[in-house]
CSV table of C-alpha atoms in Angstrom, one decimal:
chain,number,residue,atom,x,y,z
A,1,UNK,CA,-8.0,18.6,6.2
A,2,UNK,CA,-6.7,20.8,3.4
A,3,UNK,CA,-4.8,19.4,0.7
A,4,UNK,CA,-2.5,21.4,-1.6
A,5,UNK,CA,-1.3,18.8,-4.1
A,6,UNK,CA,-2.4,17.7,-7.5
A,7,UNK,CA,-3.8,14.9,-5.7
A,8,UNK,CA,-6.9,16.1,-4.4
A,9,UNK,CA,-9.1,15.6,-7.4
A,10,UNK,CA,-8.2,12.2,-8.1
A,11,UNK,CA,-8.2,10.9,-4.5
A,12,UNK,CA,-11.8,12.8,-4.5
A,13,UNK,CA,-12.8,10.5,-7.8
A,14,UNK,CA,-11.8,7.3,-6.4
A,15,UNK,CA,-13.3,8.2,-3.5
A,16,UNK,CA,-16.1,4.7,-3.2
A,17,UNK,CA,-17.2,3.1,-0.1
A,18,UNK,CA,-14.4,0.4,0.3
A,19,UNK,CA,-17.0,-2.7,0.9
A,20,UNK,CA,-18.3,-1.6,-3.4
A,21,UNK,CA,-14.5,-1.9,-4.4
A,22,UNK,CA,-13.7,-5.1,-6.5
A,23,UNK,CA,-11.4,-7.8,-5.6
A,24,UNK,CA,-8.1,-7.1,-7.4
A,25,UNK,CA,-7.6,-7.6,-10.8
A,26,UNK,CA,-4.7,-9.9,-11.5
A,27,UNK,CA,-2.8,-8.5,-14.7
A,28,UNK,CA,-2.2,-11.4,-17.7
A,29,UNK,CA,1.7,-11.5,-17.4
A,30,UNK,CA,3.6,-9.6,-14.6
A,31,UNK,CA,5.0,-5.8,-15.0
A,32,UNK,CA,8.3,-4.1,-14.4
A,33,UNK,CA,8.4,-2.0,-11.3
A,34,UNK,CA,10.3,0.9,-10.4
A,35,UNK,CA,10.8,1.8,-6.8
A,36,UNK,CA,12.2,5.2,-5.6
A,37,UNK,CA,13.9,5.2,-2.0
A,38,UNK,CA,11.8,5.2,0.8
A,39,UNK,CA,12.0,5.3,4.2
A,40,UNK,CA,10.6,2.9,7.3
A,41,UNK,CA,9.7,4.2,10.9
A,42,UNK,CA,13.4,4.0,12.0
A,43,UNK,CA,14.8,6.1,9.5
A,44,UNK,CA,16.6,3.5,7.4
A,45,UNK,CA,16.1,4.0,3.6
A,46,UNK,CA,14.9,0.9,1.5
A,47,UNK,CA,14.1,0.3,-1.6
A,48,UNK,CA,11.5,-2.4,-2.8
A,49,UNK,CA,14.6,-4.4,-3.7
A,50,UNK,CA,14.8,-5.2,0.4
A,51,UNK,CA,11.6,-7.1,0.0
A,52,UNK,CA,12.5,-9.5,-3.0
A,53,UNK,CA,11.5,-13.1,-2.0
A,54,UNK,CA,8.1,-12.1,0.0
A,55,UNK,CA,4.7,-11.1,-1.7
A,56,UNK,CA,4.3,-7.3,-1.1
A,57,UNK,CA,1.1,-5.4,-0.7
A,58,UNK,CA,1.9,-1.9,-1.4
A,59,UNK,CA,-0.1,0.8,-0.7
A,60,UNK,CA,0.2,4.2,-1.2
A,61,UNK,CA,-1.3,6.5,0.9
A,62,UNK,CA,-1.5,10.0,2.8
A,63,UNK,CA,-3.6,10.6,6.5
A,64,UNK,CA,-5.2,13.6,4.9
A,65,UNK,CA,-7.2,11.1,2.6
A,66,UNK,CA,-10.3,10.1,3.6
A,67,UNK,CA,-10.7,6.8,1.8
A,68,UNK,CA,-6.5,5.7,2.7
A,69,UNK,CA,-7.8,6.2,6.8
A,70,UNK,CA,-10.9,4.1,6.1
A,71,UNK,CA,-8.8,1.4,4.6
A,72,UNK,CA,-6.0,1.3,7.4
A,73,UNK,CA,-7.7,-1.0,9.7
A,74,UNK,CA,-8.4,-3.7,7.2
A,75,UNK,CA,-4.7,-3.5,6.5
A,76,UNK,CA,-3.4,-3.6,10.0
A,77,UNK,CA,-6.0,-6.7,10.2
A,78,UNK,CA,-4.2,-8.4,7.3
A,79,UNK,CA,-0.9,-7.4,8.4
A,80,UNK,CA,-1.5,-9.1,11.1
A,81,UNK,CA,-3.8,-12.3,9.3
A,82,UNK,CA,-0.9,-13.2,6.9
A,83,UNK,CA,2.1,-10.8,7.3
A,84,UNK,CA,5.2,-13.2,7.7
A,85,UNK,CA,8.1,-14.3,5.8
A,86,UNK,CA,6.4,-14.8,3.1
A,87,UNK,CA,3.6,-11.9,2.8
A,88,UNK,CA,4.0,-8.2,3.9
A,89,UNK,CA,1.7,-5.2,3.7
A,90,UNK,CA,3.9,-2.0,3.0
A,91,UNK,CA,1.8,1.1,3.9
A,92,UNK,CA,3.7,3.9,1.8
A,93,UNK,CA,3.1,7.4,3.3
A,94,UNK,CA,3.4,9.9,0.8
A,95,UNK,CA,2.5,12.8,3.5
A,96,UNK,CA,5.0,15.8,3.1
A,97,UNK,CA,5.2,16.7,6.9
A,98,UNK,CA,6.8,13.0,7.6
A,99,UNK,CA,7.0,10.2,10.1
A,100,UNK,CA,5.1,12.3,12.6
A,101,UNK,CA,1.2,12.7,11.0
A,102,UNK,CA,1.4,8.6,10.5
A,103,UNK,CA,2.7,8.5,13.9
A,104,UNK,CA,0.1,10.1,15.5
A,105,UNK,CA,-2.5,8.6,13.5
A,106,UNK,CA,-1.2,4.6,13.9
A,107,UNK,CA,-2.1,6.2,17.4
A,108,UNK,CA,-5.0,7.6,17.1
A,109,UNK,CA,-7.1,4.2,15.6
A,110,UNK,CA,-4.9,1.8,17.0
A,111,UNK,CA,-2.4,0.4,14.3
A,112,UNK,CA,-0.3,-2.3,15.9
A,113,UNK,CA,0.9,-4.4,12.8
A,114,UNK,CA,1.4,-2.4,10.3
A,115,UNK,CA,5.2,-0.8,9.8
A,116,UNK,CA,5.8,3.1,9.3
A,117,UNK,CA,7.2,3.7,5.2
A,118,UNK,CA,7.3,7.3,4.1
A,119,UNK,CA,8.4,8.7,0.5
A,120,UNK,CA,8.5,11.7,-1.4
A,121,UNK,CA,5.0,12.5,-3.2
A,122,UNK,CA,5.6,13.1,-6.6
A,123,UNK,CA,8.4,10.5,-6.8
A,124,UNK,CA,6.7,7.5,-5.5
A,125,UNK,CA,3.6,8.9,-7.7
A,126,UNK,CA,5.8,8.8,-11.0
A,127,UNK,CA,8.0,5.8,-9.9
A,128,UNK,CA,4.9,3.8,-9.0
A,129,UNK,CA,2.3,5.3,-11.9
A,130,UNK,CA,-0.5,6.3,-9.3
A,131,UNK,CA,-3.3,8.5,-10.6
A,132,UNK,CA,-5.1,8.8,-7.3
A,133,UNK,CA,-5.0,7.5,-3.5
A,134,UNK,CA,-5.1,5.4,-1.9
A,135,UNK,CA,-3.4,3.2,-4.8
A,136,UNK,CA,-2.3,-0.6,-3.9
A,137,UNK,CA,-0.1,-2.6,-5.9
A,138,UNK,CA,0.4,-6.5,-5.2
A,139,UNK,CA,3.9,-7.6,-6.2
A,140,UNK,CA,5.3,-10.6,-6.8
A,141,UNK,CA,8.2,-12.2,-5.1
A,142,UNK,CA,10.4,-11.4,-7.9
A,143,UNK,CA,9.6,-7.6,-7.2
A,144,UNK,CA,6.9,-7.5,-10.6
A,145,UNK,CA,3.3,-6.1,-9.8
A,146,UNK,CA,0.8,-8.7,-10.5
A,147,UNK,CA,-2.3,-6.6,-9.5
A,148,UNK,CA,-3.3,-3.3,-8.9
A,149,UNK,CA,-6.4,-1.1,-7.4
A,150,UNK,CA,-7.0,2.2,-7.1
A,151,UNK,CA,-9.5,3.0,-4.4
A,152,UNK,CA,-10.5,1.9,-1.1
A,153,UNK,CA,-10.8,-1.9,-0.5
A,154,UNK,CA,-11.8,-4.2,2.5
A,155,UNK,CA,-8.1,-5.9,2.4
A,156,UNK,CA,-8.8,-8.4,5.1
A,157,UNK,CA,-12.4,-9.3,3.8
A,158,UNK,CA,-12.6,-13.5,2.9
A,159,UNK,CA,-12.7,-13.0,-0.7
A,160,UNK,CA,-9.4,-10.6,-0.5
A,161,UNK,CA,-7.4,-12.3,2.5
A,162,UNK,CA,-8.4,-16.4,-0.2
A,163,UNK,CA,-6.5,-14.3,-3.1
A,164,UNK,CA,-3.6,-13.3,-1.4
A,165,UNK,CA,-3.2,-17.0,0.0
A,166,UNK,CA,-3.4,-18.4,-3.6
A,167,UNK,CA,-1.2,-15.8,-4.6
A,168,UNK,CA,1.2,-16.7,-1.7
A,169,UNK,CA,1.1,-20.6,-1.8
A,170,UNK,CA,1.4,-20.9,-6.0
A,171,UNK,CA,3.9,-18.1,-6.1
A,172,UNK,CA,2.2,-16.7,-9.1
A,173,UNK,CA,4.7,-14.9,-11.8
């Protein structure tokens, strides 16, 4: 797929098989986030504000990235693995033509746990400080990011899915 953004080059450079990708680093003391407005599968605009009180899995992505469409099945797996009331994955689309390209392609490779999110590219790049895709951000239950990883990862792989669930049960700030 052709890509026309200022994206391209950086998505290219993080661009490592997923299963080589570390675990994610857990920052010393958590960070301030911003969140711009974004939008779920219905239409309904949200903020990261509507998710205070669960851990958050953010990642931002795009279907014409190679490395995002390799990770999504991991993340539908741990959607489905964990995702609750207290734990929630939160695929951010940043793809300009909309709803529809994540539409077809939850389709296409059989997403079934995973919600539709979908914000504007260069403001969910600047709000959230991502230099490439895909970029995941784990966030606290206060709404602070805790971790971050830019790159492909294997979400639902034993060492990932054990840090998330230590993350989860000690509410780490």
């Amino acid at each position: 797929m052709k890509r026309r953004g200022f994206l391209a080059g950086a998505t290219a450079f993080t661009a490592t098989p997923a299963a080589a990708r570390p675990s994610m680093p857990l920052h010393n003391t958590p960070r301030r986030l911003l969140s711009p407005p974004f939008v779920d599968g219905g239409g309904r605009e949200l903020t990261l504000e509507d998710f205070r009180g669960r851990v958050v899995l953010l990642n931002m992505w795009a279907t014409w990235c190679p490395p995002c469409r390799e990770e999504m099945p991991t993340l539908d797996r741990l959607q489905a693995r964990l995702g609750g009331t207290d734990f929630h994955v939160l695929p951010l689309s940043i793809d300009r033509a909309g709803l529809d390209p994540v539409r077809r392609f939850y389709d296409e490779i059989g997403i079934r746990h995973l919600d539709m999110y979908l914000a504007e590219e260069l403001r969910a790049m600047l709000a959230f400080g991502a230099v490439g895709l895909p970029t995941t951000i784990l966030i606290n239950r206060e709404g602070q990011e805790i971790a971050r990883l830019v790159g492909p990862a294997e979400w639902d792989s034993p060492q990932a899915v054990a840090q998330f669930q230590s993350v989860i049960s000690h509410g780490r700030n």
